[in-house]
Backbone as JSON, one array per atom type, in Angstrom:
{
  "sequence": "MIARVLVAMDGSEVAERALRYALDVHGDAEIVVLHVTGEPSSMMGEATGMALSEDPEGEIRDQAADVIDRAREIATEYDDEVDIEVAVGRPGKRIVERAEDFDTVVVGTHDGTLVDRLLVGNVAQTVFRGSPVSVTVVR",
  "N": [[138.23, -216.93, 49.14], [138.65, -215.81, 52.47], [141.09, -213.54, 53.69], [141.47, -211.51, 55.18], [140.17, -209.86, 57.99], [137.91, -207.52, 59.63], [137.19, -206.42, 62.5], [134.81, -204.84, 64.62], [134.93, -203.3, 67.64], [133.57, -202.23, 70.68], [133.66, -202.59, 73.55], [131.54, -203.67, 74.45], [129.44, -206.53, 75.43], [128.31, -207.87, 73.17], [130.02, -207.14, 71.22], [132.32, -208.44, 72.0], [131.35, -211.03, 71.54], [131.43, -210.86, 68.72], [133.97, -210.73, 67.97], [134.84, -213.32, 68.98], [133.18, -214.77, 67.38], [134.58, -214.1, 64.64], [137.16, -215.11, 65.33], [136.55, -217.91, 65.75], [135.32, -218.74, 63.16], [136.67, -217.49, 61.08], [139.48, -218.16, 61.77], [141.89, -218.62, 60.52], [142.66, -216.35, 59.29], [143.97, -213.01, 58.85], [143.15, -211.04, 61.47], [141.82, -207.81, 62.49], [141.08, -205.72, 64.89], [139.12, -203.11, 65.43], [138.7, -200.24, 67.11], [136.74, -197.55, 67.65], [136.69, -194.39, 69.0], [134.51, -191.82, 70.0], [134.02, -188.52, 68.55], [133.94, -185.14, 69.44], [130.97, -183.78, 70.25], [127.83, -181.93, 70.26], [126.49, -183.2, 72.22], [128.38, -183.63, 74.07], [130.25, -185.76, 76.39], [132.47, -188.21, 76.7], [134.27, -187.82, 74.39], [134.58, -185.14, 74.46], [136.1, -184.59, 76.43], [138.52, -185.6, 75.54], [139.11, -183.89, 73.53], [139.59, -181.52, 74.99], [141.54, -182.13, 76.5], [145.18, -182.01, 77.46], [146.81, -183.76, 76.31], [145.74, -185.18, 73.89], [146.1, -187.53, 72.46], [147.14, -189.36, 74.25], [144.88, -189.42, 75.81], [142.99, -190.76, 74.24], [144.31, -193.04, 74.01], [143.96, -194.07, 76.65], [141.22, -194.14, 76.85], [140.79, -196.28, 75.12], [142.22, -198.4, 76.18], [140.92, -200.49, 77.69], [139.26, -201.87, 75.92], [141.16, -202.73, 73.97], [142.84, -204.31, 75.7], [140.96, -206.34, 76.38], [140.4, -207.46, 73.84], [142.62, -208.53, 73.25], [142.9, -210.41, 75.36], [140.87, -212.27, 74.7], [141.69, -213.13, 72.19], [143.96, -214.53, 73.05], [142.8, -216.58, 74.41], [141.99, -218.1, 72.43], [144.37, -218.92, 71.42], [145.4, -217.22, 69.62], [146.39, -214.29, 67.78], [145.63, -210.71, 67.3], [145.49, -207.78, 65.34], [145.39, -204.35, 66.51], [143.6, -201.59, 65.9], [143.14, -198.1, 66.57], [140.72, -195.55, 66.23], [139.47, -192.15, 65.81], [136.2, -190.74, 65.75], [133.09, -190.94, 63.97], [131.7, -193.93, 64.71], [130.43, -195.84, 62.91], [130.88, -194.49, 60.37], [133.57, -194.72, 60.34], [134.45, -197.38, 60.43], [133.27, -198.08, 58.0], [134.81, -196.79, 56.33], [137.31, -198.06, 56.72], [136.82, -200.63, 55.99], [137.24, -201.22, 53.34], [139.75, -202.2, 52.78], [139.56, -204.76, 53.69], [138.39, -208.24, 53.49], [135.9, -209.01, 54.81], [133.8, -207.92, 57.2], [133.05, -207.81, 60.74], [130.56, -207.12, 62.95], [128.87, -206.35, 66.16], [125.37, -206.22, 67.16], [123.2, -204.17, 68.8], [120.28, -204.31, 70.79], [118.86, -202.02, 70.98], [116.75, -199.17, 72.42], [114.41, -197.14, 70.66], [115.08, -194.6, 71.06], [117.52, -194.95, 71.75], [118.73, -195.57, 69.28], [118.09, -193.41, 67.78], [119.43, -191.22, 68.79], [122.01, -192.14, 69.21], [122.48, -193.65, 66.96], [122.55, -196.31, 64.72], [125.05, -198.27, 64.61], [125.79, -200.83, 63.47], [123.91, -200.98, 61.37], [124.75, -198.82, 59.8], [127.17, -199.7, 58.99], [126.41, -202.16, 57.72], [124.98, -201.18, 55.67], [126.82, -199.5, 54.12], [129.01, -200.69, 53.69], [131.87, -201.84, 51.57], [132.24, -204.39, 51.52], [131.41, -207.8, 52.23], [129.5, -208.29, 55.33], [129.16, -209.47, 58.33], [126.77, -209.61, 61.01], [126.58, -209.88, 64.31], [124.76, -211.16, 67.0]],
  "CA": [[139.03, -217.14, 50.47], [138.88, -214.63, 53.49], [142.38, -213.54, 54.3], [141.69, -210.19, 56.13], [138.71, -209.71, 58.67], [137.75, -206.48, 60.3], [136.12, -206.67, 63.67], [134.59, -203.61, 65.25], [134.7, -203.55, 69.09], [133.26, -201.06, 71.48], [133.67, -202.69, 74.85], [130.15, -204.32, 74.79], [129.5, -207.86, 75.28], [128.07, -208.21, 71.85], [131.28, -206.81, 70.4], [133.13, -209.51, 72.37], [130.91, -212.12, 70.69], [131.68, -210.49, 67.3], [135.37, -211.16, 67.94], [134.75, -214.69, 69.2], [132.81, -215.35, 66.03], [135.65, -214.12, 63.61], [138.21, -216.19, 65.71], [135.91, -219.34, 65.25], [134.93, -218.82, 61.69], [137.98, -216.96, 60.23], [140.78, -218.35, 62.55], [143.1, -218.63, 59.67], [142.64, -215.02, 58.44], [144.47, -211.98, 59.69], [142.06, -210.37, 62.23], [142.18, -206.79, 62.93], [140.09, -205.19, 65.87], [139.0, -201.7, 65.16], [138.11, -199.57, 68.26], [136.6, -196.11, 67.4], [136.27, -193.35, 70.07], [133.69, -190.9, 69.58], [134.2, -187.26, 68.34], [133.4, -184.09, 70.31], [129.55, -183.41, 69.7], [126.98, -181.01, 71.03], [125.83, -183.83, 73.31], [129.25, -183.8, 75.04], [130.5, -186.9, 76.66], [134.2, -188.5, 76.69], [134.96, -187.28, 73.42], [134.76, -183.56, 74.67], [137.45, -184.6, 77.5], [139.6, -185.8, 74.62], [139.32, -182.54, 72.84], [140.06, -180.54, 75.98], [142.98, -182.65, 77.15], [146.46, -181.34, 76.91], [147.37, -184.81, 75.59], [144.58, -185.8, 73.24], [146.55, -188.95, 72.07], [147.09, -190.2, 75.54], [143.44, -189.76, 76.28], [142.46, -191.61, 73.37], [144.86, -194.45, 74.37], [143.52, -194.39, 77.84], [139.9, -194.75, 76.75], [140.62, -197.4, 74.46], [142.73, -199.46, 76.91], [140.16, -201.74, 78.11], [138.85, -202.83, 74.91], [142.32, -203.34, 73.68], [143.16, -205.52, 76.71], [139.98, -207.43, 76.38], [140.54, -208.02, 72.51], [143.93, -209.46, 73.34], [142.67, -211.67, 76.2], [140.11, -213.14, 73.89], [142.56, -213.79, 71.13], [144.8, -215.49, 73.77], [141.8, -217.76, 74.74], [141.95, -219.01, 71.03], [145.75, -219.13, 71.14], [145.71, -216.53, 68.39], [146.61, -212.82, 68.02], [144.81, -209.76, 66.49], [146.01, -206.57, 65.44], [144.48, -203.48, 67.05], [143.63, -200.13, 65.53], [142.1, -197.17, 67.27], [140.46, -194.35, 65.43], [138.54, -191.34, 66.25], [135.17, -190.25, 64.77], [131.85, -191.5, 64.15], [132.06, -195.43, 64.59], [129.95, -196.36, 61.54], [131.66, -193.93, 59.23], [135.16, -195.03, 60.3], [134.27, -198.83, 60.06], [132.93, -198.53, 56.46], [136.05, -196.32, 55.67], [138.53, -199.1, 56.81], [136.23, -201.87, 55.5], [137.64, -201.54, 51.71], [141.0, -202.89, 52.82], [139.38, -206.26, 54.1], [137.56, -209.18, 52.91], [134.88, -208.91, 55.4], [133.62, -207.06, 58.47], [132.2, -208.5, 61.62], [130.17, -206.28, 64.05], [127.76, -206.79, 67.01], [124.4, -205.3, 67.22], [122.59, -203.94, 70.14], [118.9, -204.31, 70.66], [118.65, -200.64, 71.53], [115.54, -198.62, 72.06], [114.16, -196.28, 69.55], [115.61, -193.17, 71.7], [119.17, -195.31, 71.76], [118.96, -195.54, 68.02], [117.88, -191.99, 66.99], [120.41, -190.35, 69.53], [123.35, -192.73, 68.97], [122.66, -194.29, 65.68], [122.81, -197.87, 64.87], [126.41, -198.75, 64.1], [125.68, -202.05, 62.76], [123.03, -200.69, 60.15], [125.25, -197.95, 58.97], [128.14, -200.63, 58.31], [125.6, -203.0, 56.7], [124.41, -200.23, 54.29], [127.7, -198.72, 53.69], [130.29, -201.46, 53.47], [132.03, -202.32, 50.25], [132.49, -205.74, 51.48], [130.36, -208.58, 53.1], [129.37, -207.94, 56.72], [128.26, -210.28, 59.33], [126.23, -209.04, 62.18], [126.53, -210.96, 65.4], [123.8, -210.69, 67.95]],
  "C": [[139.02, -215.86, 51.29], [140.15, -214.51, 53.93], [142.37, -212.31, 55.17], [140.27, -210.02, 56.74], [139.0, -208.44, 59.61], [136.96, -206.64, 61.34], [136.04, -205.47, 64.54], [134.18, -204.03, 66.74], [134.43, -202.23, 69.79], [133.22, -201.32, 72.87], [132.54, -203.35, 75.29], [130.41, -205.92, 74.69], [129.29, -208.57, 74.01], [129.31, -208.15, 70.98], [132.31, -207.84, 70.8], [132.8, -210.86, 71.67], [131.3, -211.94, 69.06], [133.25, -211.17, 67.31], [135.48, -212.6, 68.07], [134.3, -215.39, 67.76], [133.84, -215.47, 64.96], [136.69, -214.94, 64.04], [137.79, -217.55, 65.51], [135.87, -219.48, 63.76], [136.06, -218.45, 60.85], [139.21, -217.1, 61.06], [142.13, -218.38, 61.78], [143.52, -217.39, 59.08], [143.43, -214.21, 59.5], [143.29, -211.1, 60.3], [142.53, -208.91, 62.73], [140.85, -206.33, 63.6], [140.26, -203.69, 65.52], [138.11, -201.04, 66.25], [137.84, -198.07, 67.78], [135.99, -195.34, 68.5], [135.53, -192.27, 69.46], [134.45, -189.45, 69.51], [133.57, -186.19, 69.07], [132.08, -183.72, 69.6], [128.85, -182.44, 70.68], [126.37, -181.84, 72.19], [127.19, -184.25, 74.28], [129.86, -185.09, 75.19], [131.97, -187.04, 76.66], [134.87, -187.94, 75.71], [135.3, -185.76, 73.93], [136.03, -183.48, 75.61], [138.66, -184.93, 76.53], [139.9, -184.6, 74.11], [139.91, -181.44, 73.84], [141.32, -180.95, 76.49], [144.13, -182.05, 76.63], [147.29, -182.4, 76.28], [146.27, -185.7, 75.01], [144.94, -187.35, 72.86], [146.59, -189.8, 73.16], [145.68, -190.4, 76.13], [142.74, -190.59, 75.49], [143.05, -193.18, 73.71], [144.13, -195.06, 75.74], [141.88, -194.9, 77.75], [139.9, -196.0, 75.85], [141.25, -198.75, 75.14], [142.07, -200.57, 77.25], [139.69, -202.6, 77.03], [140.05, -203.4, 74.31], [142.94, -204.59, 74.52], [142.32, -206.69, 76.6], [140.1, -208.12, 75.13], [141.6, -209.07, 72.74], [143.74, -210.58, 74.25], [141.74, -212.62, 75.45], [140.83, -213.84, 72.86], [143.57, -214.89, 71.85], [144.0, -216.74, 74.11], [141.86, -218.81, 73.58], [143.29, -219.24, 70.57], [146.14, -218.52, 69.83], [146.14, -215.11, 68.64], [145.8, -212.04, 66.89], [145.64, -208.65, 66.73], [145.05, -205.54, 65.73], [144.55, -202.25, 66.52], [142.59, -199.39, 66.28], [141.96, -195.91, 66.29], [139.46, -193.5, 66.18], [137.53, -190.65, 65.41], [133.75, -191.03, 64.86], [132.1, -193.05, 63.77], [131.56, -196.05, 63.3], [130.64, -195.97, 60.45], [132.85, -194.48, 59.15], [135.37, -196.37, 59.9], [134.1, -199.08, 58.61], [134.28, -197.85, 55.89], [137.13, -197.32, 55.52], [138.1, -200.27, 56.08], [136.9, -202.22, 54.01], [139.04, -202.0, 51.86], [140.96, -204.37, 53.5], [138.61, -207.01, 53.21], [136.22, -209.13, 53.4], [134.74, -208.01, 56.49], [132.62, -207.74, 59.29], [131.81, -207.38, 62.65], [129.08, -206.85, 64.85], [126.79, -205.77, 66.52], [123.79, -205.22, 68.42], [120.95, -203.97, 69.88], [118.44, -203.05, 71.53], [117.1, -200.25, 71.55], [115.41, -197.74, 70.95], [114.92, -195.07, 69.84], [117.11, -193.68, 71.41], [119.53, -195.2, 70.16], [118.91, -194.22, 67.33], [119.06, -191.13, 67.76], [121.7, -190.99, 69.17], [123.44, -193.15, 67.51], [122.82, -195.67, 65.73], [124.13, -198.1, 63.93], [126.47, -199.79, 62.97], [124.98, -201.74, 61.29], [123.89, -199.85, 59.32], [126.47, -198.78, 58.37], [127.49, -201.5, 57.37], [125.34, -202.47, 55.52], [125.61, -199.66, 53.65], [128.85, -199.5, 53.24], [130.44, -201.86, 52.1], [132.19, -203.67, 50.31], [131.47, -206.46, 52.43], [130.45, -208.23, 54.57], [128.5, -208.93, 57.43], [128.09, -209.53, 60.74], [125.87, -210.13, 63.19], [125.64, -210.29, 66.62], [124.13, -211.32, 69.31]]
}
């Protein structure tokens, strides 16, 4: 019996499909949405703005707000509720770390180019290979 489901969301359409899948298939379970914001790196990006901000926690909340709002909207469409967590770090690693507290993980996968996979990494693949629990990959 699956009682706790972790759904990774990054604001993409495929992540929304992953949440919808979890709500369809595991509607009776506790569903937790995890949004991971990136950490500062040599490639800069939004995470550098977080690190340089006078209010890094506020910056993290601001960056996660759209994903949080969308997750709640989708759950409402299903007349359901989801718990939402926000973490900072490398998404694949953080999802795998949280997975041990759940019965299963649901992630979306992107059909990125080779360059995308080399630069950004493949989060779904990292989760699939490293998760201590079963993983469903939604396309």
